[in-house]
Short mmCIF file of C-alpha atoms and ligand atoms in Angstrom, two decimals:
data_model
loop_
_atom_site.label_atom_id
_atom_site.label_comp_id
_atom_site.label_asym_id
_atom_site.label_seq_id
_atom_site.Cartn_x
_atom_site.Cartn_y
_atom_site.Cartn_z
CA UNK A 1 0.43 14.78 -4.70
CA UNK A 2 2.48 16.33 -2.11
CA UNK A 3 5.96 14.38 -3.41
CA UNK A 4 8.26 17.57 -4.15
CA UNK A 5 6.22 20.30 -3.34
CA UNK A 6 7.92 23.07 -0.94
CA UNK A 7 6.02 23.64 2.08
CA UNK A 8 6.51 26.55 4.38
CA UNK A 9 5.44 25.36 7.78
CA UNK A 10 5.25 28.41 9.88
CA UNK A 11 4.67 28.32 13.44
CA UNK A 12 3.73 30.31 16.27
CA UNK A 13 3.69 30.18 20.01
CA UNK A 14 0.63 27.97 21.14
CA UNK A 15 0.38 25.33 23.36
CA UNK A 16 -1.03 23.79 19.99
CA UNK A 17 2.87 23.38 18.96
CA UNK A 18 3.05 19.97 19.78
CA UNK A 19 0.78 19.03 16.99
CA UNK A 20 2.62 20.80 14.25
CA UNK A 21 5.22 18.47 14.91
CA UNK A 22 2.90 15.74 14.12
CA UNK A 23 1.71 17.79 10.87
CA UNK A 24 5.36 18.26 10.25
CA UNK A 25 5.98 14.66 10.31
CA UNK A 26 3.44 13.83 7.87
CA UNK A 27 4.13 15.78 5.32
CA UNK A 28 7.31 14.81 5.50
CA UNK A 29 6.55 11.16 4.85
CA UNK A 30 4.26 12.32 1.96
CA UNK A 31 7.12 13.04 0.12
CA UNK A 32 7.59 17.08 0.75
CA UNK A 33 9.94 19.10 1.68
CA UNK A 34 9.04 20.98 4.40
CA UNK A 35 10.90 24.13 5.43
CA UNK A 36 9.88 25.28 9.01
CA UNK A 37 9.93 28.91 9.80
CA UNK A 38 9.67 29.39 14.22
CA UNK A 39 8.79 32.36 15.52
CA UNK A 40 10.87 33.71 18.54
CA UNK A 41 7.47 32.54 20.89
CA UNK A 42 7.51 29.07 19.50
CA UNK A 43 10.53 28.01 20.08
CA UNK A 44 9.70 28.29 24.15
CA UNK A 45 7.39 25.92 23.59
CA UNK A 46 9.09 23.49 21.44
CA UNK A 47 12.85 23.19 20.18
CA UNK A 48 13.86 24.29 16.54
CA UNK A 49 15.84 20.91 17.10
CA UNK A 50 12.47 18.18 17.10
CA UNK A 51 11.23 19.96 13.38
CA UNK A 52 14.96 19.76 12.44
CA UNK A 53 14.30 15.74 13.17
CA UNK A 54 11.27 15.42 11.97
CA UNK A 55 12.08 17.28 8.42
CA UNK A 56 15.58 17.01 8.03
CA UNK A 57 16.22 20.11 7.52
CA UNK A 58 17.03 22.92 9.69
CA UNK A 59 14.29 25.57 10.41
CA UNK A 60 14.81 28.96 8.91
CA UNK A 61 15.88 32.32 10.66
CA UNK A 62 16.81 34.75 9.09
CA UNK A 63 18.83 36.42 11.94
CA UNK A 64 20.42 33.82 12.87
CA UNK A 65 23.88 33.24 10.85
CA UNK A 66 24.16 29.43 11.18
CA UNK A 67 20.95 29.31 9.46
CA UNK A 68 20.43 27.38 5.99
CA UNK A 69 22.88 29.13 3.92
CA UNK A 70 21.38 30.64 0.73
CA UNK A 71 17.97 30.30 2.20
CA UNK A 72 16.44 33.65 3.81
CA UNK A 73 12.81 35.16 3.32
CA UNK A 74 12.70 35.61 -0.18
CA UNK A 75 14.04 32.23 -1.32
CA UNK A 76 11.28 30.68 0.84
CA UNK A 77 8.88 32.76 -0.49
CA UNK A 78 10.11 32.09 -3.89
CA UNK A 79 10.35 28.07 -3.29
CA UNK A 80 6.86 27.50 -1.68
CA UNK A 81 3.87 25.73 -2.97
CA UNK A 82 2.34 26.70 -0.35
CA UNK A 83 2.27 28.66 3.33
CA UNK A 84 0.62 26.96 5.99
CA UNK A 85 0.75 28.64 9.10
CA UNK A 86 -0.34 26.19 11.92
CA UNK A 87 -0.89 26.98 14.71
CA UNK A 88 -1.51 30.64 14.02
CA UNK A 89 -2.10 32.85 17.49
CA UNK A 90 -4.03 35.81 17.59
CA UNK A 91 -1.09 37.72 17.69
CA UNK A 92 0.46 36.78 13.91
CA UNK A 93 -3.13 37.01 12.70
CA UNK A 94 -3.39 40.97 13.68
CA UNK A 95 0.10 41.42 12.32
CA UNK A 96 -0.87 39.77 8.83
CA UNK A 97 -3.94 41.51 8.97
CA UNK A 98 -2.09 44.67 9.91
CA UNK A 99 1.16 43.96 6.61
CA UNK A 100 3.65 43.76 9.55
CA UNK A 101 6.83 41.80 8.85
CA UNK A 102 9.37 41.75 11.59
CA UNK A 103 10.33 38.41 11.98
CA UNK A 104 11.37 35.54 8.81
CA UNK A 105 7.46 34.37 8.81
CA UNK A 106 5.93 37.52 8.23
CA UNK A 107 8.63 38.71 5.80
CA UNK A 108 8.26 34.97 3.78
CA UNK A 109 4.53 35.95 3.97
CA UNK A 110 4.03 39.24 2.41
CA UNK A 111 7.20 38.42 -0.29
CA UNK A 112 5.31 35.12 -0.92
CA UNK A 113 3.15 34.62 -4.11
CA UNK A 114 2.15 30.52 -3.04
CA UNK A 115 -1.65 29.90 -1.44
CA UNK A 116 -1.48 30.89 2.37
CA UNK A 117 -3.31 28.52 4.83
CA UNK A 118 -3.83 29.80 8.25
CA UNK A 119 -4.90 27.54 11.21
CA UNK A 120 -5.63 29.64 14.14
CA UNK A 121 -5.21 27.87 17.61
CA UNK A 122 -6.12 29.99 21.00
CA UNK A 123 -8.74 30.71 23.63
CA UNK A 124 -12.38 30.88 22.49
CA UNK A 125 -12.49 34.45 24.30
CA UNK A 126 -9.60 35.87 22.16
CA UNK A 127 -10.75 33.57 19.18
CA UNK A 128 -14.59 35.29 19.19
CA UNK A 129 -13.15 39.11 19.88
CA UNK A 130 -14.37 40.94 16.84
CA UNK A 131 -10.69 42.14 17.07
CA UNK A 132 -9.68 38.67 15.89
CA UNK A 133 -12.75 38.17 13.73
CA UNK A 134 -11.84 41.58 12.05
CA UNK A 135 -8.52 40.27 11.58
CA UNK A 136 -9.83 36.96 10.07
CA UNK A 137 -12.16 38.76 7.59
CA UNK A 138 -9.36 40.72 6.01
CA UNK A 139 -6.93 37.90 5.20
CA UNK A 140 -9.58 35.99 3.93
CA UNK A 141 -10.71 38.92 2.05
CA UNK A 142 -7.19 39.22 0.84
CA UNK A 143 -7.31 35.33 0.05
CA UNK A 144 -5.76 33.94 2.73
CA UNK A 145 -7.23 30.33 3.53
CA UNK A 146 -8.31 29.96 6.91
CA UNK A 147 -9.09 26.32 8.69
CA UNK A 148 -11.68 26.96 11.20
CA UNK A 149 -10.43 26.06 14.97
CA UNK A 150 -12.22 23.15 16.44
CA UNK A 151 -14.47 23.20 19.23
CA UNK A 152 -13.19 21.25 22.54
CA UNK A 153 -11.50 21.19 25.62
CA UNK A 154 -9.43 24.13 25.73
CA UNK A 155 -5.23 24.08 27.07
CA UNK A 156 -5.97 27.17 28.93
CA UNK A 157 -9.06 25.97 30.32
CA UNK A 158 -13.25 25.52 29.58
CA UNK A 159 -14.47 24.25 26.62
CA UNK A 160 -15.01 26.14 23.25
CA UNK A 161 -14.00 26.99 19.71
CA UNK A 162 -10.17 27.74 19.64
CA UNK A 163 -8.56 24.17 19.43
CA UNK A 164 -6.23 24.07 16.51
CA UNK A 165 -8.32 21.81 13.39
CA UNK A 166 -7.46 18.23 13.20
CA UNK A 167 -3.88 17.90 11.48
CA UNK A 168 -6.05 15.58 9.30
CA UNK A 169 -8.38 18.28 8.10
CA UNK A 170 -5.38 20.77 7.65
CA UNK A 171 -3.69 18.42 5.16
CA UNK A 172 -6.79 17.98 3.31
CA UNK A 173 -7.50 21.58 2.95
CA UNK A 174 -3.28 21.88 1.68
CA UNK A 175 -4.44 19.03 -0.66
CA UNK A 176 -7.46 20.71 -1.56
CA UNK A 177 -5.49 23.79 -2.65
CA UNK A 178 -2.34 22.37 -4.26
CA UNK A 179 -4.82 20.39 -6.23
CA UNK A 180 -6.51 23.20 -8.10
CA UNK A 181 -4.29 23.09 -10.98
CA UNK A 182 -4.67 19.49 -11.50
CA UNK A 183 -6.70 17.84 -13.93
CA UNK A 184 -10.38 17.56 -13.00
CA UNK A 185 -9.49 21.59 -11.87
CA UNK A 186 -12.84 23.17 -12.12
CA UNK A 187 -14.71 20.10 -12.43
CA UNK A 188 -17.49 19.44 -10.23
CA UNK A 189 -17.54 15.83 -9.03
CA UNK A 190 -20.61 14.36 -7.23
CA UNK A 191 -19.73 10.94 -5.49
CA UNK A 192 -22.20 9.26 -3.36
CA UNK A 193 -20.80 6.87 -0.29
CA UNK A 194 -21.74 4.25 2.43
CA UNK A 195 -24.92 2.01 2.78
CA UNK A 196 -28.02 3.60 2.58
CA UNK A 197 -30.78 2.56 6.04
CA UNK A 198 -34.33 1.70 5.29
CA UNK A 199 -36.27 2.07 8.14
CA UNK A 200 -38.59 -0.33 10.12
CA UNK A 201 -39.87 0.97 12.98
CA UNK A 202 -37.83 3.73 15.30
CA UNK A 203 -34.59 1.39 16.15
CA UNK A 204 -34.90 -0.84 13.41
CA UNK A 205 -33.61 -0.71 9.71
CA UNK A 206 -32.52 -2.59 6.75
CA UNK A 207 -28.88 -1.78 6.08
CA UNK A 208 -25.67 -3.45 4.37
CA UNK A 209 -21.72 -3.69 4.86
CA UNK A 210 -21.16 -0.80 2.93
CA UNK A 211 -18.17 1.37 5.12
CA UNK A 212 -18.01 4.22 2.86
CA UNK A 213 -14.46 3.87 2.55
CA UNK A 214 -14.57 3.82 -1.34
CA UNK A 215 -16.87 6.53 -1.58
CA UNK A 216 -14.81 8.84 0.38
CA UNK A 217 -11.21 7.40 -1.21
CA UNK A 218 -13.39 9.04 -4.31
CA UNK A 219 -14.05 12.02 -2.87
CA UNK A 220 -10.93 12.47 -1.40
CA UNK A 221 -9.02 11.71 -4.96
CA UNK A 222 -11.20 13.79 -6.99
CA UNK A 223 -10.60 16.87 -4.50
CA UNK A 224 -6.84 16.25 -4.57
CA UNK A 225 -7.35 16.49 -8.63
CA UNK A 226 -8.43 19.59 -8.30
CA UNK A 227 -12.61 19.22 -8.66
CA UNK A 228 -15.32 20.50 -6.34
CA UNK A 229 -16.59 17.57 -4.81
CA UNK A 230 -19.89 16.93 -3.13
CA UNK A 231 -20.18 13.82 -0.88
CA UNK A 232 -23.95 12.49 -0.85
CA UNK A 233 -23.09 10.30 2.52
CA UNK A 234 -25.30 7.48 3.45
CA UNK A 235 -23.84 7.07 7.93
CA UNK A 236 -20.09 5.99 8.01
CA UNK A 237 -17.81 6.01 10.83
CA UNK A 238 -15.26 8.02 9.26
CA UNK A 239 -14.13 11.44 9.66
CA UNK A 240 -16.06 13.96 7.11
CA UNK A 241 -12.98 15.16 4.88
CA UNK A 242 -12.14 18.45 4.70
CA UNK A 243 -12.52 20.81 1.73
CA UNK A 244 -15.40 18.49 0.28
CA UNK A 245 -19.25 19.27 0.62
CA UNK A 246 -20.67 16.81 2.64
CA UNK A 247 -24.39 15.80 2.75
CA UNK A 248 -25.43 13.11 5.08
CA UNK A 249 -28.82 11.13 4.38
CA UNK A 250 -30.07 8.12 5.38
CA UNK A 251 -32.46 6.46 2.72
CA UNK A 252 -32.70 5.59 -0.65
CA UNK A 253 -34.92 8.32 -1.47
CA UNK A 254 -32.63 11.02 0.73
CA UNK A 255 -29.82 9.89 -1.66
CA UNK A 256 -32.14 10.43 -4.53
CA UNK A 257 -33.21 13.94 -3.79
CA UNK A 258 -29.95 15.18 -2.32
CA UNK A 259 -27.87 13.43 -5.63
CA UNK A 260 -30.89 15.56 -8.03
CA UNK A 261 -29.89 18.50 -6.38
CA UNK A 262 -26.20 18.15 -6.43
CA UNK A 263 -26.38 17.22 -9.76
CA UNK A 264 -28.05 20.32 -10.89
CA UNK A 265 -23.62 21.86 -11.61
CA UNK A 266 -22.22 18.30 -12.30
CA UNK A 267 -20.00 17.38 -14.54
CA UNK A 268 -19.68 13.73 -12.90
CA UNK A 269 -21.47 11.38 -10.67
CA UNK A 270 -19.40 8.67 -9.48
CA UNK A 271 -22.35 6.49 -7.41
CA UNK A 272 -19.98 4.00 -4.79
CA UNK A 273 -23.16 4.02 -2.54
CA UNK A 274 -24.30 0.86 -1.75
CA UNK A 275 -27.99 1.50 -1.92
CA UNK A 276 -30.57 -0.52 -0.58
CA UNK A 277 -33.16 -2.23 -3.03
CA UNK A 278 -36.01 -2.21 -0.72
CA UNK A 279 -37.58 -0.63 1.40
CA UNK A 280 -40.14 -1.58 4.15
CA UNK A 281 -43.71 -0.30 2.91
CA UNK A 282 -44.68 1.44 6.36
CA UNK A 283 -42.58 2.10 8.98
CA UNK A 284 -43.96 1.67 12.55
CA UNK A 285 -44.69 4.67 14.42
CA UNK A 286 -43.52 2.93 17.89
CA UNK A 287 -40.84 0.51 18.18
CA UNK A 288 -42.32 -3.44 16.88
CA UNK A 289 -42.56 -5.71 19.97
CA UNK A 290 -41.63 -9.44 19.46
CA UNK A 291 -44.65 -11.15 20.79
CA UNK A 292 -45.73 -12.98 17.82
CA UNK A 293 -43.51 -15.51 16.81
CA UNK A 294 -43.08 -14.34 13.41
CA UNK A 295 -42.69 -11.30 11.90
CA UNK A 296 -43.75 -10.58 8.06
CA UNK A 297 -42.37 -7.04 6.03
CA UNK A 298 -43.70 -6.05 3.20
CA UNK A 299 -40.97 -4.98 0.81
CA UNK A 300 -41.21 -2.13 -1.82
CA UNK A 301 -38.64 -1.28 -4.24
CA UNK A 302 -36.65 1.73 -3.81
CA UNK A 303 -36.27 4.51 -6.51
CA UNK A 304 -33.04 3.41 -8.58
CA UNK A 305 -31.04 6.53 -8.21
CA UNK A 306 -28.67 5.92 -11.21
CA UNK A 307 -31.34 5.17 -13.87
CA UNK A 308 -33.95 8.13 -12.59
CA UNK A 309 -31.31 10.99 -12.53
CA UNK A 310 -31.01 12.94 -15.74
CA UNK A 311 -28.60 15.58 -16.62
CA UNK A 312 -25.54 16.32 -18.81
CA UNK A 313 -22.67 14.85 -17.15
CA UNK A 314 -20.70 11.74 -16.72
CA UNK A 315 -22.32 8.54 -15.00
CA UNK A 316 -20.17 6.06 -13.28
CA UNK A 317 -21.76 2.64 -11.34
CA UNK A 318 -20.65 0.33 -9.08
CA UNK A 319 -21.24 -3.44 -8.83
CA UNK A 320 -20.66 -5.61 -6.32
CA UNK A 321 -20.50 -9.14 -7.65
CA UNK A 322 -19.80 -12.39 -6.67
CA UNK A 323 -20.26 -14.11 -9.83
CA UNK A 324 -19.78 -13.73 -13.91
CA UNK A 325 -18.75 -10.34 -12.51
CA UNK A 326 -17.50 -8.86 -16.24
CA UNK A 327 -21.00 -10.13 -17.97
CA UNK A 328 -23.02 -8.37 -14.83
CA UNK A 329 -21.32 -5.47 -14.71
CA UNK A 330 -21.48 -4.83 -17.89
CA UNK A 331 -25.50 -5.79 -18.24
CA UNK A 332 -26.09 -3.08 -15.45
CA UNK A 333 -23.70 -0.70 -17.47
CA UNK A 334 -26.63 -0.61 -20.10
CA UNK A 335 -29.28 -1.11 -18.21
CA UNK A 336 -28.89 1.92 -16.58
CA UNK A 337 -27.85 4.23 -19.61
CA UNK A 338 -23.66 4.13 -17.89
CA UNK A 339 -20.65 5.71 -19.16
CA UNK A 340 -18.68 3.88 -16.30
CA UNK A 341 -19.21 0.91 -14.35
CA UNK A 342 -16.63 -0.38 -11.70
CA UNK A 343 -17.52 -4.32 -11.00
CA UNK A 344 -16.17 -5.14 -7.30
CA UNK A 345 -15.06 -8.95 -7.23
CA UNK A 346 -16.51 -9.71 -3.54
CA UNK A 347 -15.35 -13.35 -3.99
CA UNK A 348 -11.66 -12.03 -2.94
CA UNK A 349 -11.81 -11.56 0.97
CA UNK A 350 -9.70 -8.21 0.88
CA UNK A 351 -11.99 -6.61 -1.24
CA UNK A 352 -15.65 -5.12 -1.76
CA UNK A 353 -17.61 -3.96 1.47
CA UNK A 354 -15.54 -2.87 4.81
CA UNK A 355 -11.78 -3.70 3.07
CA UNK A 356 -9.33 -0.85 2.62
CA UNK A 357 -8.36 -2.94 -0.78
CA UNK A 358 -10.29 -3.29 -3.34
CA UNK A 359 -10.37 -5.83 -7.22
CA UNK A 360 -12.02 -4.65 -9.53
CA UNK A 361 -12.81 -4.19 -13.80
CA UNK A 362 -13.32 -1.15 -14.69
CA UNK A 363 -15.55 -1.21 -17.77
CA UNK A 364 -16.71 1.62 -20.26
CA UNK A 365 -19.78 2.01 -22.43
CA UNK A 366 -17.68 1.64 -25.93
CA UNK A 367 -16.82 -1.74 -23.85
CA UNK A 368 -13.06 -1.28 -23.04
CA UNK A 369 -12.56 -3.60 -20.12
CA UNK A 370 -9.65 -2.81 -17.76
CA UNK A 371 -9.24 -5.31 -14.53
CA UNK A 372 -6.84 -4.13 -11.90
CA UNK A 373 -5.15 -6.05 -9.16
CA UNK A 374 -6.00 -5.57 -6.06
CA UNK A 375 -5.26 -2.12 -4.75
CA UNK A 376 -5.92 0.38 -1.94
CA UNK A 377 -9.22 2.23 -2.32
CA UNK A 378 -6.91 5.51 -3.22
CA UNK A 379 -5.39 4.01 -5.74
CA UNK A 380 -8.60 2.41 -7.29
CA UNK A 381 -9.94 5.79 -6.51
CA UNK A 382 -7.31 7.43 -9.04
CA UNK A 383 -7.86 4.77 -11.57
CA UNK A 384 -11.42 5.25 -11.82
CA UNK A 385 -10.51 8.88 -11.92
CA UNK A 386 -7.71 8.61 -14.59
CA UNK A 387 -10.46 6.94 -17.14
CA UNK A 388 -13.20 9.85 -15.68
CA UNK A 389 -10.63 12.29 -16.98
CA UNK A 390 -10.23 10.41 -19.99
CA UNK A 391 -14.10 10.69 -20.91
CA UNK A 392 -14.31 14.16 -19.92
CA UNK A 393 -11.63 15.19 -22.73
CA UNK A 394 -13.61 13.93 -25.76
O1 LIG B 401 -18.26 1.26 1.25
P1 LIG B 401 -17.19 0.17 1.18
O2 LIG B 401 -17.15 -0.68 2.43
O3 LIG B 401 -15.85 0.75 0.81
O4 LIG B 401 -17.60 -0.82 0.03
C1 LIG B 401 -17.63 -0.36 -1.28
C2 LIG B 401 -18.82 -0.97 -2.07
C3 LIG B 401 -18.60 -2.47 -2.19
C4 LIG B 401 -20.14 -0.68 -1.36
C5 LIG B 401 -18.86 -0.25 -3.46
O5 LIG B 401 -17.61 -0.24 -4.00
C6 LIG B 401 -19.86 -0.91 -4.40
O6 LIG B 401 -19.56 -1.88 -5.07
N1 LIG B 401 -21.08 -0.32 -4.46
C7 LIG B 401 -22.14 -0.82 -5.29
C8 LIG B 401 -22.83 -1.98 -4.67
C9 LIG B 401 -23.83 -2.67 -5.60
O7 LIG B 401 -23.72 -3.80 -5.88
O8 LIG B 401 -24.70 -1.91 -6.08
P2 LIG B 401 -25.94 -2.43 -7.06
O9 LIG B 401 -25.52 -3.49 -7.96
O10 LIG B 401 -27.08 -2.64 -6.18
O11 LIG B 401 -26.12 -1.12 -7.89
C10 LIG B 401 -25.43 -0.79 -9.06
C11 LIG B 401 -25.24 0.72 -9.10
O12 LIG B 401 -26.52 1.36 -9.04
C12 LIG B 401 -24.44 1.26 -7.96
O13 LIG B 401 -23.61 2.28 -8.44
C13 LIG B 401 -25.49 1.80 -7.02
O14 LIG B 401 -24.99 2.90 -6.27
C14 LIG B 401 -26.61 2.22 -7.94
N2 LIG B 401 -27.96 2.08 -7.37
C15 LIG B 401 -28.37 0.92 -6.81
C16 LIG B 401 -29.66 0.81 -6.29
C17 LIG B 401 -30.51 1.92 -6.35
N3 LIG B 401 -31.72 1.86 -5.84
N4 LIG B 401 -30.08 3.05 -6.91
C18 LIG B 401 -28.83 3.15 -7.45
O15 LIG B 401 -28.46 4.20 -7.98
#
């Protein structure tokens, strides 16, 4: 989504530099052009010359002559998709805040009419003075974005809020906003992720493979697309995206009350959850010793999420099969009242639980059946998507 978008990459004089070189990088490789605009202060800390490497292009100035020719202030501000200021110091924060422009940023700022993101990056003391919060509060009031600073170990010393966001998290909020004209813009998406954890006793649970990586490929897609996405979360290892609501539960029944409430503004729910079918009747107070040689649990079904939650909006399943895969897809399609169902071949090692590929058929209620190679998660993410937005038109 980023291929041939224009994005002003402004940057200011933190220690945090280094990193925009990194967030430079990337966008590069995802296919945009990225115009770099240094202010004097930044370029002590790193060279104009590494983001003319990185880019391949040379960053703008507009005092200086040997410049891009043809490109000052208000051709930037004309060509951008977007502003993303990262890091942003205190001291281009008060000057926003304040409609200065002395310098090519400021001036490609005010003349712009793109989506600004700011990422602050400096000292938790100067980061918490109301003078900065002030600041902060008035460009977002004026609809600046702003990407919280993340807590850690600080360049300048002690540990605090101040750290500029991970570059991760900054791309997905520039996703996040680029993606609000796209089609599932104003859509709210509800996708549910990972492998729910039935408790036994205080250590002990029963669980499943489930990584969560095609949930949040999902969640990630849909948000790119333009939708507000909440991600019901069952524990994962991986990073909580940015610009997505994120709920984290544990059980079956967590899932089920925190999917009834999300649902409540839906106008999708996209269930990639692997959710456990059981649960253990009573769950031991104290941790189970193993002095017996045996051990019996008494099993009780768990609510089925899918088939129990009612509302207007679009219904997609997932199965995970290992065999006549179409046929039991397609009998849990009705079974639970589907308008999607995506059946996961698990017989093909790169795909189903833990993989970052995936095989699957994706099959509708009116019975079109669609199998697709094996892909990345993304791209079964946007294929699931593409027939979501398909459904919603009619
Ligand atoms: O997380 P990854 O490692 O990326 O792996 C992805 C996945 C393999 C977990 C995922 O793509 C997948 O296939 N999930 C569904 C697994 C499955 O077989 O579910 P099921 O057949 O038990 O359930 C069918 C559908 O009903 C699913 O959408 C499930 O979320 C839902 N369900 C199931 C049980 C239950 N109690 N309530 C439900 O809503």
């Amino acid at each position: 989504m980023l291929a041939n978008k224009t994005i002003v990459l402004g940057i200011t004089g933190s220690i945090a530099v280094y990193k925009a070189a990194d967030l430079a990088s990337r966008l590069t490789q995802a296919g945009a052009r990225v115009e770099v605009v240094m202010t004097e202060a930044a370029t002590r800390f790193v060279t104009p010359l590494t983001f003319r490497s990185l880019t391949g292009r040379r960053p703008i100035d507009m005092f200086d002559l040997d410049s891009e020719p043809g490109i000052g202030h208000i051709a930037l501000a004309k060509m951008a998709d977007i502003v993303v200021i990262a890091p942003a110091t205190a001291n281009i924060i008060a000057k926003l805040a304040a409609g200065i422009s002395d310098d090519t940023l400021t001036c490609t700022v005010l003349a712009t009419r793109a989506p600004v993101i700011i990422a602050p990056a400096m000292h938790t003391f100067m980061f918490q003075n109301p003078i900065t919060q002030d600041n902060l509060a008035k460009l977002r009031a004026r609809g600046f974005i702003i990407v919280e600073p993340a807590c850690g170990r600080l360049a300048s010393g002690g540990i605090g809020q101040g750290r500029l966001a991970e570059i991760e998290k900054i791309i997905g909020t520039i996703k996040q906003v680029m993606g609000k004209s796209d089609d599932l813009a104003g859509k709210c998406v509800v996708v549910t992720a990972g492998g729910t954890q039935e408790p036994i006793d205080p250590v002990r649970y029963i669980g499943n493979r489930s990584s969560g990586k095609m949930g949040y490929a999902l969640a990630k897609a849909a948000r790119d697309r333009g939708a507000t996405v909440t991600l019901v979360t069952a524990p994962t290892s991986l990073p909580e995206p940015a610009g997505i609501e994120v709920t984290h539960i544990r059980t079956a029944t967590e899932m089920k009350e925190a999917v009834a409430k999300a649902v409540s503004r839906a106008d999708v729910l996209i269930m990639a959850a692997a959710v456990a079918d059981y649960q253990s009747k009573s769950v031991a107070k104290a941790k189970i010793k193993k002095e017996s040689p045996s051990l019996t649990l008494e099993l009780v079904r768990t609510p089925d999420i899918l088939t129990e939650v009612k509302g207007n909006f679009l219904k997609v399943g997932f199965a995970a099969e290992s065999e006549d895969i179409v046929a039991n897809a397609r009998r849990k399609l009705d079974k639970k009242n589907l308008d999607l169902i995506v059946a996961n071949d698990i017989t093909d090692p790169e795909s189903g639980f833990g993989t970052d590929t995936n095989k699957v058929t994706i099959i509708s209620k009116d019975g079109k059946t669609e199998s697709l190679p094996l892909l990345s998660k993304r791209e079964v993410a946007d294929r699931i998507l593409d027939r979501v937005v398909g459904l919603l038109k009619r």
